[in-house]
Amino acid sequence: MAITKLDEFPIHQAPLPIAWPASSDRNFYDRNYFNCHDRSGEIFVITGLGYYPNLGTKDAYLLVAREGKQTALHFSDLCDGDRLNQQVGGYRVEVEEPLQRIRIQVEETEGIAADLTWQGLFPVIQEERHVLRSGARTTLDAQRFAQLGSWTGSLQIDGERIEITPDRWIGSRDRSWGIRPVGEAEPAGAPSDPPFEGMWWMYVPLAFDDFAIILILQEDPNGYRTLNDCHRVWPDGRVEQLGWPQVKIHYTSGSRTPTGATIRCTSAAGETLELEVSSLLAAPLHVGGGYGGDPDWTHGVWKGEKFVERLTYDMADDAVKGRFMFGCVDHVGRGLLTEGGRTVEGWGLFEHFCIGRHDPSGFVDYFTLAP
């Protein structure tokens, strides 16, 4: 029977049990993403849990980047209808206060354990709906909300205990659901028209003392902006829309790995905001994190019941380094925002990728690198 405890509440959006997505698309997903760092650039923790009901699976991961390595812990199991108790094996997400306080617990698994509590520093913000198509088919149709927050708790790795305190540890999170490519690859069918040539993406959520900035930009190969979702969020819930950002990514020579970016936009009052973002530590999400292009771990893939594994990657390995430019890379981000002659410091995420052709960046194909 598909009826679960959630069906007891008046939250239905379709004439179906909550356990059944309104869409029968195999790529329907519902998941969360968190990152956690101490602002030093010495360690970066990225983690999340997702449900893929039309694939019959659920999974979770914990990715730790430090000392030139990325260590990933993966969990996978059969999907279930108990969404009030989010758990995959020894990985659990507990919503202690909706939209404000979340606890993540990882029982000791292959030398790694965690007990982390998220506290929102600013209210969540609903992002614009994100839609992509390939020919006539919708390949991505997702809704997200995002938030900046602090962390409390501990992380244990191979006998070392790392204390997490809210005065130093900060991060961003999002909850998203809808349709996006997950699970095993599908047959391609006829080539799309026009063919996919590339995509440019930048996502920058940063927390400052008095406000948070959340910028989401996406461009097609000729630089046409297909997503422009940029806001400042205040502690009292006010949301200020920011004017059209102009962006210059600073790439490391001979690569597509950025050292940072210069972003200029305008406030609602017409004041110029200049944001200098620098990367303190890069963590490719497709190296153990399960995001697009990861050959070892893809969200939603059936791995068998009660599946657990630990993988470690040497980021100096040429085979690993060769992946960087073909997927999404998250960075521990430090931001300096100048407005009205005053400069303030913020911390959070600098996420970027540029795959394939992007004329404004001077990349003419998949293999062009920065001079």
XYZ file of C-alpha atoms in Angstrom, residues 17-320:
304
model
C -0.616 9.245 -2.384
C 2.372 11.408 -1.363
C 4.658 8.415 -1.983
C 3.817 8.579 -5.713
C 5.272 11.554 -7.626
C 2.820 13.432 -9.806
C 5.289 12.917 -12.655
C 6.021 9.411 -13.924
C 9.335 10.599 -15.383
C 12.036 8.175 -14.238
C 14.246 11.179 -13.419
C 12.008 12.579 -10.686
C 14.106 13.363 -7.600
C 13.774 14.993 -4.169
C 16.982 15.745 -2.257
C 19.074 18.092 -0.163
C 22.621 19.449 -0.397
C 24.783 20.926 2.369
C 28.329 22.231 2.554
C 30.407 22.982 5.627
C 33.810 24.662 6.053
C 35.831 26.588 8.623
C 36.810 29.488 6.313
C 40.476 28.414 6.270
C 40.480 26.593 2.944
C 41.983 23.586 4.719
C 38.838 21.432 4.806
C 35.544 21.304 2.905
C 32.656 18.950 3.727
C 29.847 18.404 1.181
C 26.940 16.084 1.904
C 23.361 15.246 0.993
C 20.547 12.703 0.791
C 18.113 12.060 -2.056
C 15.027 10.038 -2.973
C 14.347 8.724 -6.489
C 10.947 7.021 -6.153
C 10.458 6.212 -9.845
C 13.805 4.372 -9.761
C 13.010 2.688 -6.444
C 16.198 4.018 -4.834
C 17.455 6.440 -2.197
C 21.042 7.390 -1.432
C 23.320 9.673 0.560
C 26.937 10.772 0.489
C 29.547 12.566 2.580
C 32.514 14.103 0.755
C 35.524 15.506 2.631
C 38.165 17.515 0.757
C 41.458 18.228 2.521
C 45.222 17.712 2.283
C 45.090 17.160 -1.465
C 42.545 14.338 -1.291
C 38.794 13.841 -1.506
C 37.315 11.056 0.592
C 33.761 9.970 -0.172
C 31.365 7.858 1.863
C 28.417 6.465 -0.138
C 25.144 4.915 1.041
C 22.374 3.429 -1.132
C 19.241 1.368 -0.505
C 15.678 0.679 -1.593
C 13.395 3.711 -1.553
C 10.678 3.799 1.105
C 7.664 5.961 1.915
C 8.818 7.158 5.334
C 9.902 10.640 4.286
C 9.435 11.980 7.826
C 12.473 9.938 8.850
C 15.111 10.525 6.207
C 17.672 7.749 6.480
C 19.907 5.641 4.258
C 21.787 3.035 6.268
C 23.811 4.824 8.934
C 23.135 8.268 7.427
C 20.235 10.316 8.838
C 18.767 13.792 8.298
C 16.516 15.109 11.063
C 14.466 18.286 10.599
C 14.518 19.718 14.119
C 12.968 23.048 13.087
C 11.732 23.355 9.491
C 13.597 25.948 7.408
C 15.923 26.704 10.305
C 17.653 23.828 12.126
C 18.676 20.477 10.590
C 20.741 17.685 12.147
C 22.847 15.262 10.089
C 24.199 12.125 11.732
C 26.514 9.543 10.215
C 27.159 6.464 12.306
C 30.769 5.267 12.297
C 31.223 3.786 8.835
C 34.574 2.661 7.462
C 36.410 5.048 9.774
C 34.159 8.095 9.295
C 31.424 9.484 11.575
C 29.652 12.835 11.867
C 27.149 14.676 14.032
C 26.440 18.084 12.486
C 23.665 20.570 13.276
C 22.788 23.334 10.825
C 21.412 26.659 12.070
C 20.072 29.111 9.517
C 21.652 32.570 9.727
C 19.122 34.090 7.323
C 15.689 33.001 6.082
C 15.487 30.587 3.160
C 14.903 32.057 -0.282
C 12.883 30.448 -3.053
C 14.934 30.363 -6.226
C 13.554 30.693 -9.734
C 12.266 27.528 -11.341
C 15.045 25.993 -13.438
C 14.102 24.425 -16.787
C 16.297 22.904 -19.512
C 15.259 21.100 -22.692
C 16.989 18.896 -25.216
C 14.973 19.122 -28.407
C 11.357 18.473 -27.421
C 12.214 16.770 -24.134
C 12.425 18.469 -20.752
C 15.671 17.283 -19.160
C 15.559 19.507 -16.080
C 12.546 21.030 -14.357
C 13.435 21.801 -10.761
C 12.431 23.970 -7.832
C 14.893 24.886 -5.075
C 15.171 26.933 -1.941
C 18.532 28.007 -0.515
C 19.920 29.251 2.788
C 23.152 30.359 4.490
C 23.895 29.012 7.944
C 26.390 27.957 10.615
C 27.376 24.519 11.932
C 27.852 22.875 15.324
C 29.039 19.342 16.108
C 31.911 17.046 15.217
C 33.480 15.081 12.379
C 35.616 11.990 12.945
C 37.981 10.597 10.320
C 40.244 7.629 11.025
C 40.498 8.368 14.744
C 40.878 12.145 14.361
C 38.078 14.218 15.879
C 37.381 17.649 14.375
C 35.245 19.971 16.498
C 32.740 22.070 14.570
C 31.850 25.412 16.204
C 29.431 28.049 14.872
C 31.883 30.910 15.357
C 34.083 29.461 12.588
C 32.105 26.913 10.596
C 29.698 28.167 7.973
C 28.060 26.943 4.784
C 25.145 26.959 2.386
C 22.406 24.470 1.661
C 19.592 23.879 -0.779
C 16.539 21.662 -1.084
C 15.483 20.778 -4.595
C 12.948 18.543 -6.262
C 11.605 17.896 -9.735
C 13.208 16.294 -12.786
C 16.893 16.060 -13.625
C 19.066 13.256 -15.070
C 19.602 10.618 -12.360
C 20.208 6.889 -12.225
C 21.518 4.756 -15.051
C 22.069 6.439 -18.413
C 19.170 6.192 -20.861
C 19.485 5.381 -24.575
C 20.271 8.618 -26.368
C 17.820 8.375 -29.262
C 18.270 10.724 -32.224
C 20.749 13.593 -31.781
C 19.160 16.737 -30.387
C 18.694 19.706 -32.690
C 20.572 21.905 -32.123
C 23.281 19.725 -30.544
C 24.563 20.476 -27.054
C 27.704 22.611 -27.374
C 28.279 23.747 -23.817
C 27.053 25.529 -20.705
C 28.400 28.191 -18.323
C 27.204 28.243 -14.695
C 27.950 30.260 -11.562
C 26.287 29.943 -8.144
C 27.491 32.174 -5.292
C 25.677 32.114 -1.920
C 27.676 34.128 0.658
C 26.924 35.133 4.258
C 27.979 38.562 5.497
C 27.369 39.922 9.005
C 24.239 41.871 8.052
C 22.883 40.062 4.982
C 23.329 37.169 2.583
C 23.954 37.359 -1.165
C 22.691 34.571 -3.461
C 23.581 34.785 -7.160
C 22.650 32.141 -9.757
C 23.673 32.675 -13.366
C 23.583 30.384 -16.401
C 24.605 31.135 -19.994
C 24.529 29.236 -23.257
C 27.585 28.970 -25.561
C 27.108 32.400 -27.163
C 26.762 34.073 -23.759
C 22.976 34.444 -23.777
C 21.859 34.371 -20.131
C 19.173 31.746 -19.598
C 18.997 32.096 -15.808
C 19.560 35.294 -13.823
C 18.415 34.935 -10.209
C 20.217 37.384 -7.915
C 19.156 38.571 -4.466
C 20.235 40.012 -1.141
C 18.487 38.500 1.901
C 18.126 40.331 5.208
C 17.659 38.717 8.658
C 14.121 40.098 8.976
C 13.046 38.311 5.778
C 13.318 41.201 3.339
C 14.526 40.157 -0.103
C 16.177 42.705 -2.407
C 16.508 41.931 -6.100
C 19.931 42.836 -7.481
C 20.450 44.263 -10.940
C 22.017 42.442 -13.867
C 25.446 41.099 -12.740
C 28.502 41.487 -14.945
C 30.989 38.689 -14.266
C 34.670 38.115 -14.946
C 35.919 34.641 -13.973
C 39.631 34.504 -13.143
C 40.954 31.182 -14.462
C 44.253 29.539 -13.648
C 46.384 29.615 -16.778
C 46.225 26.382 -18.777
C 43.009 25.214 -17.129
C 39.354 26.002 -16.530
C 39.775 26.030 -12.755
C 38.998 29.493 -11.372
C 40.919 31.303 -8.661
C 37.939 33.599 -8.183
C 35.651 36.092 -9.884
C 34.808 39.779 -10.066
C 31.065 40.460 -10.026
C 29.433 43.868 -10.462
C 25.722 44.533 -10.076
C 23.346 47.173 -8.697
C 21.192 47.380 -5.612
C 17.490 48.208 -5.692
C 18.479 51.813 -4.911
C 20.782 51.918 -7.940
C 24.042 51.711 -5.963
C 26.899 49.736 -7.526
C 27.943 46.558 -5.712
C 31.354 45.089 -6.496
C 32.007 41.593 -5.221
C 35.448 40.009 -5.325
C 35.197 36.276 -4.719
C 38.256 34.117 -4.161
C 38.575 30.333 -4.095
C 40.319 28.914 -1.018
C 39.767 25.220 -1.817
C 38.251 23.478 -4.862
C 36.162 20.309 -4.589
C 34.881 18.834 -7.876
C 31.397 17.421 -7.257
C 31.935 14.789 -9.954
C 34.860 13.253 -8.039
C 33.075 11.149 -5.437
C 30.086 13.472 -5.032
C 27.851 11.773 -7.585
C 27.066 14.795 -9.736
C 27.161 14.779 -13.554
C 30.157 13.032 -15.044
C 31.182 11.073 -11.930
C 32.144 7.583 -13.197
C 32.131 6.010 -9.719
C 28.960 7.297 -8.060
C 25.825 8.685 -9.705
C 22.765 9.709 -7.706
C 19.878 7.286 -8.065
C 21.845 4.354 -9.520
C 20.780 1.012 -8.051
C 23.714 -0.357 -6.049
C 21.835 -3.053 -4.159
C 20.278 -3.116 -0.707
C 22.193 -1.581 2.203
C 25.106 -0.571 -0.037
C 28.047 1.242 1.600
C 31.477 2.169 0.280
C 34.378 4.502 0.979
C 36.537 5.906 -1.826
C 39.542 8.239 -1.658
C 40.900 10.268 -4.571
C 44.346 11.846 -4.904
C 43.627 15.226 -6.469
C 47.165 15.389 -7.899
C 46.567 12.199 -9.926
C 46.494 13.158 -13.615
C 43.512 10.857 -14.213
C 41.554 12.741 -11.537
